[in-house]
XYZ file of C-alpha atoms in Angstrom:
235
model
C 40.518 19.140 233.038
C 43.298 18.392 235.543
C 43.693 20.121 238.893
C 46.845 22.249 239.274
C 48.282 24.059 242.298
C 51.067 26.559 241.612
C 52.487 29.808 242.971
C 53.099 33.030 241.125
C 52.042 36.632 240.527
C 48.666 37.951 239.444
C 49.277 40.232 236.459
C 45.877 40.858 234.829
C 42.155 40.997 235.626
C 39.482 41.550 232.982
C 35.724 41.724 233.413
C 33.706 38.833 231.998
C 29.913 38.819 232.020
C 28.181 40.199 235.106
C 29.995 38.669 238.080
C 33.036 36.897 236.622
C 36.555 37.824 235.552
C 39.315 36.448 233.352
C 42.602 36.521 235.254
C 46.199 35.994 234.118
C 49.119 34.954 236.300
C 52.726 33.869 235.819
C 54.357 31.111 237.859
C 57.951 30.442 238.894
C 58.679 28.495 235.689
C 57.657 31.437 233.508
C 54.382 29.815 232.431
C 51.385 32.095 232.006
C 47.904 30.859 232.802
C 44.566 32.410 231.883
C 41.617 31.359 234.029
C 37.947 32.062 234.426
C 37.367 33.354 237.961
C 33.677 32.896 238.659
C 31.818 35.229 241.004
C 34.819 37.396 241.891
C 32.893 40.619 241.288
C 30.407 39.699 243.996
C 30.863 41.460 247.346
C 30.933 38.198 249.298
C 33.588 36.563 247.073
C 36.442 35.114 249.124
C 38.765 34.883 246.125
C 38.295 38.572 245.285
C 39.954 39.584 248.570
C 43.206 38.038 247.366
C 43.162 39.407 243.808
C 45.095 42.670 244.005
C 47.311 42.936 240.916
C 50.922 42.210 241.810
C 50.057 39.877 244.701
C 52.161 36.750 245.119
C 49.600 33.962 245.388
C 48.930 30.265 245.454
C 46.553 29.366 242.637
C 44.383 26.259 242.588
C 42.647 25.720 239.258
C 41.412 23.234 236.700
C 43.703 23.373 233.653
C 41.929 23.185 230.298
C 43.295 20.400 228.089
C 42.633 22.095 224.732
C 42.624 25.629 223.340
C 38.847 25.688 222.897
C 38.317 25.454 226.645
C 39.199 27.931 229.394
C 40.893 26.976 232.641
C 38.794 27.574 235.763
C 40.045 29.071 239.015
C 39.003 27.228 242.157
C 40.880 29.057 244.901
C 43.430 31.838 245.209
C 45.362 32.631 248.375
C 47.559 35.729 248.598
C 50.881 34.842 250.234
C 52.366 38.321 249.825
C 50.042 41.261 249.280
C 50.632 44.555 247.511
C 49.561 47.507 249.655
C 46.118 48.693 248.619
C 45.312 50.972 246.896
C 48.148 50.867 244.369
C 47.650 52.702 241.092
C 51.310 53.242 240.260
C 51.898 53.476 236.521
C 55.097 51.471 236.905
C 53.103 48.491 238.209
C 50.544 48.856 235.421
C 53.352 48.886 232.850
C 55.135 45.932 234.456
C 51.963 43.829 234.467
C 51.113 44.774 230.881
C 54.598 43.964 229.583
C 54.712 40.634 231.418
C 51.273 39.688 230.111
C 52.438 40.286 226.520
C 55.515 38.045 226.753
C 54.606 35.242 224.388
C 56.869 32.269 225.046
C 57.139 30.561 228.461
C 60.551 31.262 229.948
C 61.865 31.332 233.496
C 63.606 34.619 232.616
C 60.166 36.213 232.237
C 59.406 35.303 235.841
C 62.822 36.542 236.995
C 62.164 39.843 235.193
C 58.893 40.272 237.081
C 60.429 39.371 240.442
C 63.331 41.788 239.895
C 61.141 44.716 238.791
C 58.237 44.274 241.204
C 59.964 45.919 244.237
C 60.478 49.135 242.226
C 56.886 49.086 241.000
C 55.153 48.549 244.347
C 57.345 50.747 246.598
C 55.320 53.918 247.138
C 58.399 55.730 248.482
C 60.228 55.222 245.158
C 59.586 57.742 242.366
C 56.950 56.157 240.131
C 58.290 57.589 236.874
C 61.832 56.466 237.685
C 60.500 52.992 238.520
C 58.709 52.861 235.162
C 61.909 53.803 233.333
C 63.765 51.008 235.112
C 61.013 48.560 234.151
C 61.184 49.675 230.513
C 64.989 49.437 230.476
C 64.961 45.889 231.823
C 62.192 44.888 229.410
C 64.472 46.079 226.598
C 67.240 43.908 228.017
C 64.904 40.912 228.291
C 63.647 41.210 224.710
C 66.954 42.089 223.047
C 66.253 45.771 222.377
C 69.194 48.077 223.034
C 70.547 51.592 222.620
C 74.265 52.126 222.025
C 75.389 54.568 224.738
C 79.133 53.945 225.096
C 79.999 56.473 222.363
C 78.673 57.719 219.021
C 76.796 54.840 217.397
C 78.105 55.864 213.942
C 81.764 56.896 214.354
C 82.461 56.008 218.025
C 83.413 59.586 218.899
C 83.103 60.240 222.650
C 81.990 63.884 222.232
C 78.236 63.305 222.345
C 75.615 65.817 221.260
C 72.272 63.962 221.389
C 70.440 60.635 221.285
C 68.848 59.202 218.147
C 66.180 56.536 218.589
C 66.127 56.070 214.798
C 69.851 55.216 214.807
C 69.608 53.245 218.065
C 72.137 55.227 220.070
C 74.044 58.386 220.906
C 75.346 60.719 218.186
C 78.278 63.107 218.143
C 77.857 66.618 216.731
C 79.380 65.803 213.359
C 77.246 62.728 212.742
C 74.118 64.535 213.876
C 74.825 67.429 211.507
C 75.153 64.936 208.649
C 72.121 62.826 209.508
C 69.763 65.463 210.875
C 66.655 64.593 212.881
C 65.297 65.713 216.223
C 67.885 67.073 218.632
C 67.322 66.068 222.243
C 68.991 68.084 224.977
C 72.298 66.941 226.434
C 70.603 66.433 229.820
C 68.001 64.165 228.216
C 70.775 62.207 226.501
C 72.671 61.877 229.772
C 69.558 60.403 231.388
C 69.375 57.817 228.585
C 73.066 57.071 229.141
C 72.702 56.434 232.875
C 69.513 54.400 232.404
C 71.031 52.086 229.782
C 74.241 51.753 231.787
C 72.040 50.647 234.725
C 73.336 53.560 236.799
C 69.999 54.285 238.439
C 71.503 56.257 241.314
C 72.808 58.874 238.872
C 69.443 59.562 237.250
C 67.889 61.783 239.903
C 69.296 65.149 238.788
C 67.603 64.615 235.410
C 64.178 63.997 236.970
C 62.524 66.680 234.808
C 63.170 64.447 231.787
C 61.634 61.250 233.219
C 58.198 61.657 231.647
C 59.437 62.662 228.157
C 61.852 59.723 228.150
C 59.064 57.313 229.151
C 57.032 58.511 226.151
C 59.911 58.148 223.681
C 61.098 54.836 225.122
C 57.632 53.303 224.880
C 57.412 54.379 221.242
C 60.896 52.978 220.623
C 59.881 49.625 222.090
C 56.640 49.563 220.092
C 58.511 50.368 216.880
C 60.981 47.545 217.496
C 58.744 44.677 218.621
C 55.123 45.829 218.465
C 54.523 45.914 222.223
C 51.240 47.529 223.200
C 51.084 49.817 226.220
C 47.968 50.184 228.353
C 46.280 53.566 228.546
C 48.073 55.813 230.983
C 46.534 56.286 234.420
C 46.920 59.361 236.635
C 50.442 59.121 238.009
C 51.019 58.845 241.731
C 54.506 59.997 242.806
């Protein structure tokens, strides 16, 4: 094993045996590391005090040289802490999505850095923050919805959104294709979200939660992403 010191964000903690944890973090080069953190469930653990999910930390660890071994955390020092407690669903979703990104890429790190302020700001609507995270994850992974006009005939008189057809539909195309009809207000929220017009989303706030549900299913259907079990939302 070789000793490594790097900086990045803590994105996952999982229990392991009685007093240990398996942690995951991403560094500035987009590399993800999985380490055994020994003794961090003990009350007197110094490392545990720095292990709030979303913290920007310096990690000192022994890097395993083969896949049969696990890297071992030596020391973690939080350089920028997330306010505790923080159970925002947007942060949970951001961490889960980042953890599932397979290939090392600096854009993965940039995605996390860009989305983290929305996810940790307790004054920002949690559901809106989660929608923004989901939208930018779509952008990162190449998933898109056509919202400029009707995805079939390019008519600008829009009636609804179709996740099956990957975009907005006009009345004529919807009548021909059928399917579930979402309200015009719901479709307008999708439009503003995918045009990155976040400031125009607020008057459609009643549709935030339904859109989160449908957008997560849309992402899962397109690339198999798994979403963690939903926690009680804190607005």
